mmCIF file of C-alpha atoms in Angstrom:
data_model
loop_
_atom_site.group_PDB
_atom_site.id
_atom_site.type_symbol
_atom_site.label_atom_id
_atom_site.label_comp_id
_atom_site.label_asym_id
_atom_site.label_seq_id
_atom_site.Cartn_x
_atom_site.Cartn_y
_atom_site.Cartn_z
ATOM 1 C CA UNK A 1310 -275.902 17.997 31.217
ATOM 2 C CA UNK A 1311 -276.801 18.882 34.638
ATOM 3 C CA UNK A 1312 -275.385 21.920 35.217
ATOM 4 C CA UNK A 1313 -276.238 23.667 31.549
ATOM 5 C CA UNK A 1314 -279.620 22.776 32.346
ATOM 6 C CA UNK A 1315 -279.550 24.458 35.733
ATOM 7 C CA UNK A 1316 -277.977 27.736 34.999
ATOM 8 C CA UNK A 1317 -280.713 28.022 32.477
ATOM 9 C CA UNK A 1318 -284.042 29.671 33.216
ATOM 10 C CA UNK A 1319 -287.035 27.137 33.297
ATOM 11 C CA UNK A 1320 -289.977 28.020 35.969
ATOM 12 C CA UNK A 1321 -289.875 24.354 36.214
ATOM 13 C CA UNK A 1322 -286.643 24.369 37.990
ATOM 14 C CA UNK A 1323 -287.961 27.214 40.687
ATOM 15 C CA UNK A 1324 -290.452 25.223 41.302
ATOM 16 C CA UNK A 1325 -288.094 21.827 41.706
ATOM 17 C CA UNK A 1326 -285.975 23.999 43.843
ATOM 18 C CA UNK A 1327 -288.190 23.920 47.442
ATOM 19 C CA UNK A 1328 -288.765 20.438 46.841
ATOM 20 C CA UNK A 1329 -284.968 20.051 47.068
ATOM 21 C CA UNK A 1330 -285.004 21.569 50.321
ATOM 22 C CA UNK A 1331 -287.557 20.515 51.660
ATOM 23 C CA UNK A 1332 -286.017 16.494 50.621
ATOM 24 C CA UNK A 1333 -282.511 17.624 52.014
ATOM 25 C CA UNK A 1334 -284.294 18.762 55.162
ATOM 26 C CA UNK A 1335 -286.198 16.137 55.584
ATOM 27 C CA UNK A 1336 -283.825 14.506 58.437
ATOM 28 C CA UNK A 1337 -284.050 17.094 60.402
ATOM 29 C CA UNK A 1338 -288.229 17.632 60.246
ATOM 30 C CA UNK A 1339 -288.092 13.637 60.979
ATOM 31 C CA UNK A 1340 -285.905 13.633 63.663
ATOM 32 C CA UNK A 1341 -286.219 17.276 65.146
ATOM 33 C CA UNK A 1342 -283.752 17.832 67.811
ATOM 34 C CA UNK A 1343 -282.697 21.513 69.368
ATOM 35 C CA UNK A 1344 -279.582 23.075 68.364
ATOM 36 C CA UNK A 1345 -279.970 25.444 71.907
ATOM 37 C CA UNK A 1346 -280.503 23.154 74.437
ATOM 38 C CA UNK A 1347 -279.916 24.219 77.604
ATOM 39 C CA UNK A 1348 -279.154 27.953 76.726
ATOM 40 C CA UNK A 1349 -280.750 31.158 77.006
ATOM 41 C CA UNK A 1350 -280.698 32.758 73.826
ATOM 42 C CA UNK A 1351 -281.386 36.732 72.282
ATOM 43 C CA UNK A 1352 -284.637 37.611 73.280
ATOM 44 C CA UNK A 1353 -286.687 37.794 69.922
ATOM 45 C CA UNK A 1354 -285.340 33.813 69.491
ATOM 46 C CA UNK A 1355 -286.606 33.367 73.014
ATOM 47 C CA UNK A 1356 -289.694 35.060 71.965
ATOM 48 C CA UNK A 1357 -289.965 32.507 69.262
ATOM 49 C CA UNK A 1358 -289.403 30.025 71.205
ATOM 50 C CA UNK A 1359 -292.270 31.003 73.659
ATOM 51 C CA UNK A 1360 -294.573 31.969 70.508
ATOM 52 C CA UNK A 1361 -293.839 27.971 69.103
ATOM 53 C CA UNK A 1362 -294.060 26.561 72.571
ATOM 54 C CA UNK A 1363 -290.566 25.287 71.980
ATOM 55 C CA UNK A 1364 -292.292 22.757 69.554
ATOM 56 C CA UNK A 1365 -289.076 21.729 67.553
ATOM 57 C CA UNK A 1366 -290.726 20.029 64.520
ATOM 58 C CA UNK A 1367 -292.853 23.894 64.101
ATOM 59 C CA UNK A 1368 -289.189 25.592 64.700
ATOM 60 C CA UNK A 1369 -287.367 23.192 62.064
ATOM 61 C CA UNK A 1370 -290.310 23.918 59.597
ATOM 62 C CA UNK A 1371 -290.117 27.528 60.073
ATOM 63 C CA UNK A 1372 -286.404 27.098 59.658
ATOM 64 C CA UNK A 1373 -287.035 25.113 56.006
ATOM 65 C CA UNK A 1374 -288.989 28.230 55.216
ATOM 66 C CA UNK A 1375 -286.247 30.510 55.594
ATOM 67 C CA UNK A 1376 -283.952 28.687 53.571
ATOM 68 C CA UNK A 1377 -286.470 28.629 50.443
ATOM 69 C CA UNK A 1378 -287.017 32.132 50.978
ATOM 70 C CA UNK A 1379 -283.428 33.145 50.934
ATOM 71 C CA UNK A 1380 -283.068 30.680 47.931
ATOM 72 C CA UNK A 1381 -285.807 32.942 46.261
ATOM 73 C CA UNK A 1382 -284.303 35.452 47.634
ATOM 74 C CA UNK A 1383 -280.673 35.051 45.882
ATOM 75 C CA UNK A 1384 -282.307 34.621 42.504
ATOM 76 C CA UNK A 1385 -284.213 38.025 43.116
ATOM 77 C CA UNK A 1386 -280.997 39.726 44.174
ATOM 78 C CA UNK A 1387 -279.101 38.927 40.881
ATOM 79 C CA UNK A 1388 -281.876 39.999 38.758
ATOM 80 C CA UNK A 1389 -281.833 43.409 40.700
ATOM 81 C CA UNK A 1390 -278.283 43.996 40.403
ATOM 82 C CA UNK A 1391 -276.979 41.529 38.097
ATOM 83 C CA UNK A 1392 -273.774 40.389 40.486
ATOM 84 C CA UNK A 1393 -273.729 37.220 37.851
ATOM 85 C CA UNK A 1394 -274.400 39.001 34.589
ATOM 86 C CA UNK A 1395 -276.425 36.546 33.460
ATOM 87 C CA UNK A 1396 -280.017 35.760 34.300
ATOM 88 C CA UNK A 1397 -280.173 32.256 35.955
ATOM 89 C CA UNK A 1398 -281.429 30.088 38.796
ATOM 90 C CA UNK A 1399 -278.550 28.560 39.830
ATOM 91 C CA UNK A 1400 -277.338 30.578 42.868
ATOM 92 C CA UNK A 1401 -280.889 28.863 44.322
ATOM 93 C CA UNK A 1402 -279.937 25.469 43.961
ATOM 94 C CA UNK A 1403 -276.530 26.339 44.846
ATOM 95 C CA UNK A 1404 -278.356 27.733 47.900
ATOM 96 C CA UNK A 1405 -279.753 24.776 48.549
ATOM 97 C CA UNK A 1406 -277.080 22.398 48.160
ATOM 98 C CA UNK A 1407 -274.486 23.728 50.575
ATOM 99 C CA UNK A 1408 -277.431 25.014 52.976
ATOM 100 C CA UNK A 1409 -278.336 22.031 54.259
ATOM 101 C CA UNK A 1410 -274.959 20.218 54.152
ATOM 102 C CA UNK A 1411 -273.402 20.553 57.567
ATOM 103 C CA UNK A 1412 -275.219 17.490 58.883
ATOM 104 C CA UNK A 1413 -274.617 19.174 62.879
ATOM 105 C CA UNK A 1414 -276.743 22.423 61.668
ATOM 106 C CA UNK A 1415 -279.799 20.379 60.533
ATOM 107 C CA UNK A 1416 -282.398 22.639 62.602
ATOM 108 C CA UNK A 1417 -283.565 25.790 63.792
ATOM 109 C CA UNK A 1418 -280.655 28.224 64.967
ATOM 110 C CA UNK A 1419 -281.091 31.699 65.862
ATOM 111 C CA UNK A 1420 -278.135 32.027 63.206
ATOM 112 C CA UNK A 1421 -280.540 30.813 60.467
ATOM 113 C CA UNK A 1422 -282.845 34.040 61.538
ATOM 114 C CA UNK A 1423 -280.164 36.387 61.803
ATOM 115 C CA UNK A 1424 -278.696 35.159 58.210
ATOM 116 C CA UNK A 1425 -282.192 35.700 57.005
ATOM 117 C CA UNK A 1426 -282.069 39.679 57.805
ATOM 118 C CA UNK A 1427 -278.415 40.162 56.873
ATOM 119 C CA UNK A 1428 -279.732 39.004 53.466
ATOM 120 C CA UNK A 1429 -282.133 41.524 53.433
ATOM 121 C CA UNK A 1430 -279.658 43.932 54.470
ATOM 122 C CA UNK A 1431 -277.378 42.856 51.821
ATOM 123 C CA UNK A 1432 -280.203 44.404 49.505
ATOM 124 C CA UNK A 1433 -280.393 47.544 51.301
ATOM 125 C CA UNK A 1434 -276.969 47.929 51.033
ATOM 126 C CA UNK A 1435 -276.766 47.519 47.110
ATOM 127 C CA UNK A 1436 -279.650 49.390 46.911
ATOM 128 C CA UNK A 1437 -277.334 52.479 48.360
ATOM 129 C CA UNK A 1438 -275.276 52.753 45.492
ATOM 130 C CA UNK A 1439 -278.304 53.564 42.941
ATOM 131 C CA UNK A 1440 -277.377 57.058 44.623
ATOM 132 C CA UNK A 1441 -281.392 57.444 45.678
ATOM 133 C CA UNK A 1442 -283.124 57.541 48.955
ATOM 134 C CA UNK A 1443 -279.372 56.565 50.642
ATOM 135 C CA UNK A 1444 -280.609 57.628 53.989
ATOM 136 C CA UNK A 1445 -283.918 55.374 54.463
ATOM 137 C CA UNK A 1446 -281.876 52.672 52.840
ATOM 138 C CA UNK A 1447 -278.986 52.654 55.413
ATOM 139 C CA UNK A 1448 -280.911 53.110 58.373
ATOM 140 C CA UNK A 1449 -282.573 50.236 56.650
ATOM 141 C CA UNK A 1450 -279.674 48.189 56.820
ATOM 142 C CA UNK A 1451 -278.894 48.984 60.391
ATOM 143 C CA UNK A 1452 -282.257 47.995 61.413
ATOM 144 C CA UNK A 1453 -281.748 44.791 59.768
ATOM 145 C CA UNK A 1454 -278.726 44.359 61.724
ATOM 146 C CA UNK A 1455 -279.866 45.264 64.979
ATOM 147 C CA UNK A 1456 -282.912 42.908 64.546
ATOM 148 C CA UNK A 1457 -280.468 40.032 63.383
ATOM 149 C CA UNK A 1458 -278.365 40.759 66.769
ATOM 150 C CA UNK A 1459 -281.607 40.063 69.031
ATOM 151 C CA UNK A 1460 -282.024 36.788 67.570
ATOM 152 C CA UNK A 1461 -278.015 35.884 67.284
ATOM 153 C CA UNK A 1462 -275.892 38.079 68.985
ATOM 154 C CA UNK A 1463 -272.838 37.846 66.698
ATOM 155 C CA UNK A 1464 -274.828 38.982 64.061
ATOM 156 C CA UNK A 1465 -274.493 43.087 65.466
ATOM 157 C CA UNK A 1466 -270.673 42.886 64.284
ATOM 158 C CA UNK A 1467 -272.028 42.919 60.763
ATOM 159 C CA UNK A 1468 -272.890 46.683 61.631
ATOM 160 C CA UNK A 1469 -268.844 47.088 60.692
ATOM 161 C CA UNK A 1470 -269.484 45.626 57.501
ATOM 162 C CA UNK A 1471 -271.877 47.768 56.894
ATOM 163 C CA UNK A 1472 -269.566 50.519 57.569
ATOM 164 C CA UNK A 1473 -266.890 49.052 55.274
ATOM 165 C CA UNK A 1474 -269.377 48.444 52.693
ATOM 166 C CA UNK A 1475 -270.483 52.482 52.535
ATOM 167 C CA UNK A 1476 -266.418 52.916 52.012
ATOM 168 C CA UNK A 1477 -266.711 50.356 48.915
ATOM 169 C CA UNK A 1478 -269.504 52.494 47.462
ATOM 170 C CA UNK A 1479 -267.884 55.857 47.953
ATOM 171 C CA UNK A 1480 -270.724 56.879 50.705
ATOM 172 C CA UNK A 1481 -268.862 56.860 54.036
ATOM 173 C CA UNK A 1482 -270.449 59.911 55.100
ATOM 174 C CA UNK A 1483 -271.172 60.854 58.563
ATOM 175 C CA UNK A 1484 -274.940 61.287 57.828
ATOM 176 C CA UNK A 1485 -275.053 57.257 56.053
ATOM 177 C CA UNK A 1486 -272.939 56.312 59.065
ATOM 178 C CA UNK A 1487 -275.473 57.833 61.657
ATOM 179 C CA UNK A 1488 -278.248 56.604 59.518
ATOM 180 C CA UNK A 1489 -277.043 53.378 59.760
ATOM 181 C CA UNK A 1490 -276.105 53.343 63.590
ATOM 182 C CA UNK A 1491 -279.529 54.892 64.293
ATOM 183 C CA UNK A 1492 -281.399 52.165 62.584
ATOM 184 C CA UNK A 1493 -279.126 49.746 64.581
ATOM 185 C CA UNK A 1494 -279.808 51.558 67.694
ATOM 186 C CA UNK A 1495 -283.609 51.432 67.323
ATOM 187 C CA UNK A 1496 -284.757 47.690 67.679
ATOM 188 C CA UNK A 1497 -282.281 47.446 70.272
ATOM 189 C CA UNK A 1498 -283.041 49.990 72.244
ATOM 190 C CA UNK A 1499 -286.824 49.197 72.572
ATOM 191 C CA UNK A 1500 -285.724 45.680 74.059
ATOM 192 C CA UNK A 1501 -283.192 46.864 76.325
ATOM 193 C CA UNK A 1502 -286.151 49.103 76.949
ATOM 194 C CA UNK A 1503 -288.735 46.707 77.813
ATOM 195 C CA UNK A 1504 -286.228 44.562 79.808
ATOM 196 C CA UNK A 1505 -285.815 47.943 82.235
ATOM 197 C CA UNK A 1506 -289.396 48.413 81.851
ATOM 198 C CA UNK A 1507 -290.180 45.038 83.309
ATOM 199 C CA UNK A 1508 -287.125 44.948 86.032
ATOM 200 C CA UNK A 1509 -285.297 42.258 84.493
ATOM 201 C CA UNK A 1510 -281.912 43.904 82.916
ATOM 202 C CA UNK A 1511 -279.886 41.475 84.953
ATOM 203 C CA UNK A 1512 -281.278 38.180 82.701
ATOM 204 C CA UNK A 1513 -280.472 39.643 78.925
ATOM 205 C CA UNK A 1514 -277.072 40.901 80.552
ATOM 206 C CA UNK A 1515 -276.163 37.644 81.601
ATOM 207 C CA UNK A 1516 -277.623 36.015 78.819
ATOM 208 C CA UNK A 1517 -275.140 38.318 76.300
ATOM 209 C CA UNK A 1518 -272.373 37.723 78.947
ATOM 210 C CA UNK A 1519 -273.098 33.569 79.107
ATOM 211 C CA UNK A 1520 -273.125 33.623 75.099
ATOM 212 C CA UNK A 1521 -270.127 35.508 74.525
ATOM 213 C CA UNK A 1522 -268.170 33.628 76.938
ATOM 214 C CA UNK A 1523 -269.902 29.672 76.301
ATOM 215 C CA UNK A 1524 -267.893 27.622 73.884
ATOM 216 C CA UNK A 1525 -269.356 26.638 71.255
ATOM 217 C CA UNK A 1526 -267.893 22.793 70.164
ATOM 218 C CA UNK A 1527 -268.410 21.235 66.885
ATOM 219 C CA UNK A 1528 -269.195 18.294 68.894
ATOM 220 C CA UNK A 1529 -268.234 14.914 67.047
ATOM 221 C CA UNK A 1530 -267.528 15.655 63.343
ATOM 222 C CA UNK A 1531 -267.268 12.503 61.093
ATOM 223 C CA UNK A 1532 -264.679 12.162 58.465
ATOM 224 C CA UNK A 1533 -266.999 12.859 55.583
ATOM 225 C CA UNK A 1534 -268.605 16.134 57.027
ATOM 226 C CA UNK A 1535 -264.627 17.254 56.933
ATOM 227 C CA UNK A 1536 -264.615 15.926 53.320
ATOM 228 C CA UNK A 1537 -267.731 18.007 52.298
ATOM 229 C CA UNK A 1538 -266.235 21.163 54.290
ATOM 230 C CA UNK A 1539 -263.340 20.577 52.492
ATOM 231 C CA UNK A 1540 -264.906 20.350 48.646
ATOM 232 C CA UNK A 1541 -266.462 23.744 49.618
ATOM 233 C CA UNK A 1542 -263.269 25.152 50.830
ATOM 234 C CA UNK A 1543 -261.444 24.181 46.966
ATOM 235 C CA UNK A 1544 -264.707 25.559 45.557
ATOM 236 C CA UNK A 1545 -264.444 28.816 46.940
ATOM 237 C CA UNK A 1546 -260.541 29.259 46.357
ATOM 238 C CA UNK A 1547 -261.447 28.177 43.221
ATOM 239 C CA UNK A 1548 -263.996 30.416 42.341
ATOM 240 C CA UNK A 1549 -262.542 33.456 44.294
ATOM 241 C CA UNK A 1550 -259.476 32.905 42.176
ATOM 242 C CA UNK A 1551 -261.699 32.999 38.938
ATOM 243 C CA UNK A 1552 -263.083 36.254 39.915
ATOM 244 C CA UNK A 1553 -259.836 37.878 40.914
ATOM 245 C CA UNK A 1554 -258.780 36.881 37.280
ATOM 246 C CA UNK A 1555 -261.679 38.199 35.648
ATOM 247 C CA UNK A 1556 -262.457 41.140 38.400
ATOM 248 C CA UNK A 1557 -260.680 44.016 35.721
ATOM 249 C CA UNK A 1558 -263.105 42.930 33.235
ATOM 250 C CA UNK A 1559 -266.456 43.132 35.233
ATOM 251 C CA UNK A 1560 -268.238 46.585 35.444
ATOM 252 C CA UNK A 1561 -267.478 48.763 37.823
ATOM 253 C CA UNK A 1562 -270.521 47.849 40.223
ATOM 254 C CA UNK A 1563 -269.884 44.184 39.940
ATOM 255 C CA UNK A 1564 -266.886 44.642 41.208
ATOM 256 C CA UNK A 1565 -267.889 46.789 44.230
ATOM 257 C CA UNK A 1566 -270.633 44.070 44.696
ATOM 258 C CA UNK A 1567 -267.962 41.616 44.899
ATOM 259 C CA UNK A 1568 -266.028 43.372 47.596
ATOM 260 C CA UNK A 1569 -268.613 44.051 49.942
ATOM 261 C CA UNK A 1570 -269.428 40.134 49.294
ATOM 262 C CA UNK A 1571 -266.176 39.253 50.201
ATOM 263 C CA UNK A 1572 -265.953 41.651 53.140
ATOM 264 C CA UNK A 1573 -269.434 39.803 54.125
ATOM 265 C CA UNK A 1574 -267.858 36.411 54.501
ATOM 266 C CA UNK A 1575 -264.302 38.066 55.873
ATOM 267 C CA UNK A 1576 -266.353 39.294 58.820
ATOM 268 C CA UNK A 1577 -268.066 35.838 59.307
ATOM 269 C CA UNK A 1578 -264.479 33.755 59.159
ATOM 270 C CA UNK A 1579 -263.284 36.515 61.583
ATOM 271 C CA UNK A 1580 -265.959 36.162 64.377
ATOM 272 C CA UNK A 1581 -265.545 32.527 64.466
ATOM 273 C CA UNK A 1582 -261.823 33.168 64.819
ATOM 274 C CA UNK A 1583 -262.346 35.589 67.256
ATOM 275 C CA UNK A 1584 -265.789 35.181 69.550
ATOM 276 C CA UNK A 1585 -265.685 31.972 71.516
ATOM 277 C CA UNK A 1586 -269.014 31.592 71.517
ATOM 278 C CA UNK A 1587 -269.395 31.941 67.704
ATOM 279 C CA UNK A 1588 -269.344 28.305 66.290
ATOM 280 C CA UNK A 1589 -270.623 26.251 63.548
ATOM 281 C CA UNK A 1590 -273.792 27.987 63.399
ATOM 282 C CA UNK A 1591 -271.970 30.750 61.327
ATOM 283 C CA UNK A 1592 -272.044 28.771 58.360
ATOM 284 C CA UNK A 1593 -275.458 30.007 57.505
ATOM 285 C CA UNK A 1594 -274.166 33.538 57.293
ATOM 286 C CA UNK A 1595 -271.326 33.157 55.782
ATOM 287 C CA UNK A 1596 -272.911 30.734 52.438
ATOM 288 C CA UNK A 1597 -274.567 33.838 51.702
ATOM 289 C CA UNK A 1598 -271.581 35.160 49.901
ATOM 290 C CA UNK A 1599 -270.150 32.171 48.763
ATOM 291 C CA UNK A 1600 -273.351 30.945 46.935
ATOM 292 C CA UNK A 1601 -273.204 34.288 44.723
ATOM 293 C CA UNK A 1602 -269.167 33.841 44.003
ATOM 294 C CA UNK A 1603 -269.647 29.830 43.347
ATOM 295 C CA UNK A 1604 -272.716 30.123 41.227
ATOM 296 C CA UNK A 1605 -270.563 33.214 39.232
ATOM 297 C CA UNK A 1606 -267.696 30.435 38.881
ATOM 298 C CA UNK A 1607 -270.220 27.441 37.214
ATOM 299 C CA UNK A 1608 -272.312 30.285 35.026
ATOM 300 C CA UNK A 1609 -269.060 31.383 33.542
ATOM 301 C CA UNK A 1610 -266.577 28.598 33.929
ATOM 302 C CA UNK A 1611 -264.965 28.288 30.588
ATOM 303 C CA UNK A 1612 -263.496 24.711 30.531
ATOM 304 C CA UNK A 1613 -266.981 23.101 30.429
ATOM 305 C CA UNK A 1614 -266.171 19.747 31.680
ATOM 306 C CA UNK A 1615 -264.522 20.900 34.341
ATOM 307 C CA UNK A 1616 -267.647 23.109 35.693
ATOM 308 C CA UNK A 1617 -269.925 19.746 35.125
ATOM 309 C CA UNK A 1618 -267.528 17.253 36.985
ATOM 310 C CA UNK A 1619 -267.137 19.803 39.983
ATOM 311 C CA UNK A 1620 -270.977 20.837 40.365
ATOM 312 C CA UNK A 1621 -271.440 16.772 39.934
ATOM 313 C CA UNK A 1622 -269.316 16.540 43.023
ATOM 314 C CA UNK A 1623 -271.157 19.552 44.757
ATOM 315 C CA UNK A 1624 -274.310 17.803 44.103
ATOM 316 C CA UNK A 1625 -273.521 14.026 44.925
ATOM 317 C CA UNK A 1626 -271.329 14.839 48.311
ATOM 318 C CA UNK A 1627 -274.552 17.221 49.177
ATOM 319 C CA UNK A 1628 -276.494 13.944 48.570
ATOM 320 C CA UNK A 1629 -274.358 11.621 50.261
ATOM 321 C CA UNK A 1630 -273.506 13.630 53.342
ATOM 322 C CA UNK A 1631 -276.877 12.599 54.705
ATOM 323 C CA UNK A 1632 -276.712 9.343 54.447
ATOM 324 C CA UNK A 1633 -272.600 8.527 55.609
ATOM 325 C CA UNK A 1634 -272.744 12.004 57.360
#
């Protein structure tokens, strides 16, 4: 079956797995189209977008590598720390499936970049509770944050996640918190820095000021992209429930692993509730946690039919929402 073979190791499948990307991409390197039209953006996207020559079909491929590098990246990550106690590729084709499946978000987005770093802060934030070098590593993670915020500028409220996830780990000390601001401080300082330097304050402060206050619309969202947001809103009830009911018998870092996951997609859900200009384009932060607590469901799932006919319908809608999407 499709899923037992998946959840398996096979270097075959790693290999399958940018192929799938790059197929469920494929739209948007065909028909590449700007997701920023029209607005200033952060200046290291804008720097990007100077660097590319605003050349969408180079920004959507850059964009296709991101997403096979997080996929990578989320099989690394559960070797390291072993969230899903099990050694398996499946939170990459997970990854992949749900990456690529909001039809309106088929593109580059400085969201994409900034989900990219918040990844990598997500390791520098596990890394923390090893108990070694827990300075370098949270100024680490601050950096990563403060670079994410200069591409997206939502992105820099993930800072207070960071803070909540030192609490999680027992490290909310004043010297990891000022570790962590410094590192936050530093990128973003050095731009604010150059924009003084070179007269020209006035643009990123009305750029930050335009973004925060621009809505952001879905535009027009077809019946089935509902449908597909809605089979990934059962699956992560679903598998949230699952690990709520198995939570007391995970170790006692999985389960602090699973907080700070959860407090990782809390924060997303909260600045789309709460920023008017965050919109759709937080969907690429917030999969991050949802592919580890989805792939944990299908891994351990204990009704096996049930865990094939749901990842059947993960897979087909993912298929289909590209084609009736």
């Amino acid at each position: 079956m499709l899923l037992k073979t998946i959840k398996g190791r096979h270097s075959i499948l790693l290999i399958l797995m940018p192929v799938v990307i790059v197929l469920l991409w494929m739209g948007a390197l065909l028909h590449s189209e700007s997701l920023t039209a029209g607005q200033n953006q952060m200046p290291l996207y804008e720097l990007l977008l100077f660097l590319t020559g605003g050349n969408n079909f180079v920004l959507n491929l850059i964009a296709c590598l991101l997403l096979i590098l997080i996929a990578y990246g989320m099989v690394r990550l559960n070797e390291q720390y072993i969230f899903i106690r099990q050694r398996t590729d499946l939170p990459a084709f997970v990854f992949a499936l749900i990456a690529t499946g909001t039809v309106s978000l088929g593109g580059m987005h400085p969201s994409l970049f900034a989900a990219f770093l918040l990844f990598l802060s997500v390791d520098r934030v596990f890394k923390i509770y090893q108990g070694t070098a827990t300075l370098s590593n949270s100024f680490d993670a601050g950096f990563l944050v403060g670079l994410a915020s200069l591409f997206y500028l939502f992105a820099g409220v993930y800072i207070f996640w960071f803070w909540m996830a030192l609490a999680v780990l027992g490290y909310l000390r004043g010297k990891e918190i000022l570790a962590g601001l410094t590192g936050f401080i530093v990128p973003v300082f050095f731009v604010v820095a150059w924009y003084i330097w070179n007269d020209n304050l006035t643009e990123l402060l009305n750029t930050i000021r335009n973004l925060f206050s621009s809505k952001n619309s879905l535009g027009v969202v077809s019946v089935f992209q509902y449908s597909y947001w809605g089979i990934l809103g059962f699956l992560v009830i679903l598998s949230s429930l699952y690990m709520l009911n198995v939570y007391e018998e995970k170790k006692i870092s999985s389960r602090k692993y699973f907080i700070i996951l959860l407090s990782f997609f809390l924060v997303s859900a909260l600045s789309f509730v709460f920023f008017r200009g965050a919109g759709v384009e937080q969907y690429f932060i917030s999969i991050i946690p949802v592919t580890y607590i989805a792939s944990h469901y299908f891994v351990f799932q204990k009704h096996f039919w049930i865990g094939e006919c749901l990842f059947y319908i993960l897979v087909i809608s993912s298929i289909l929402i590209h084609f009736i999407g």
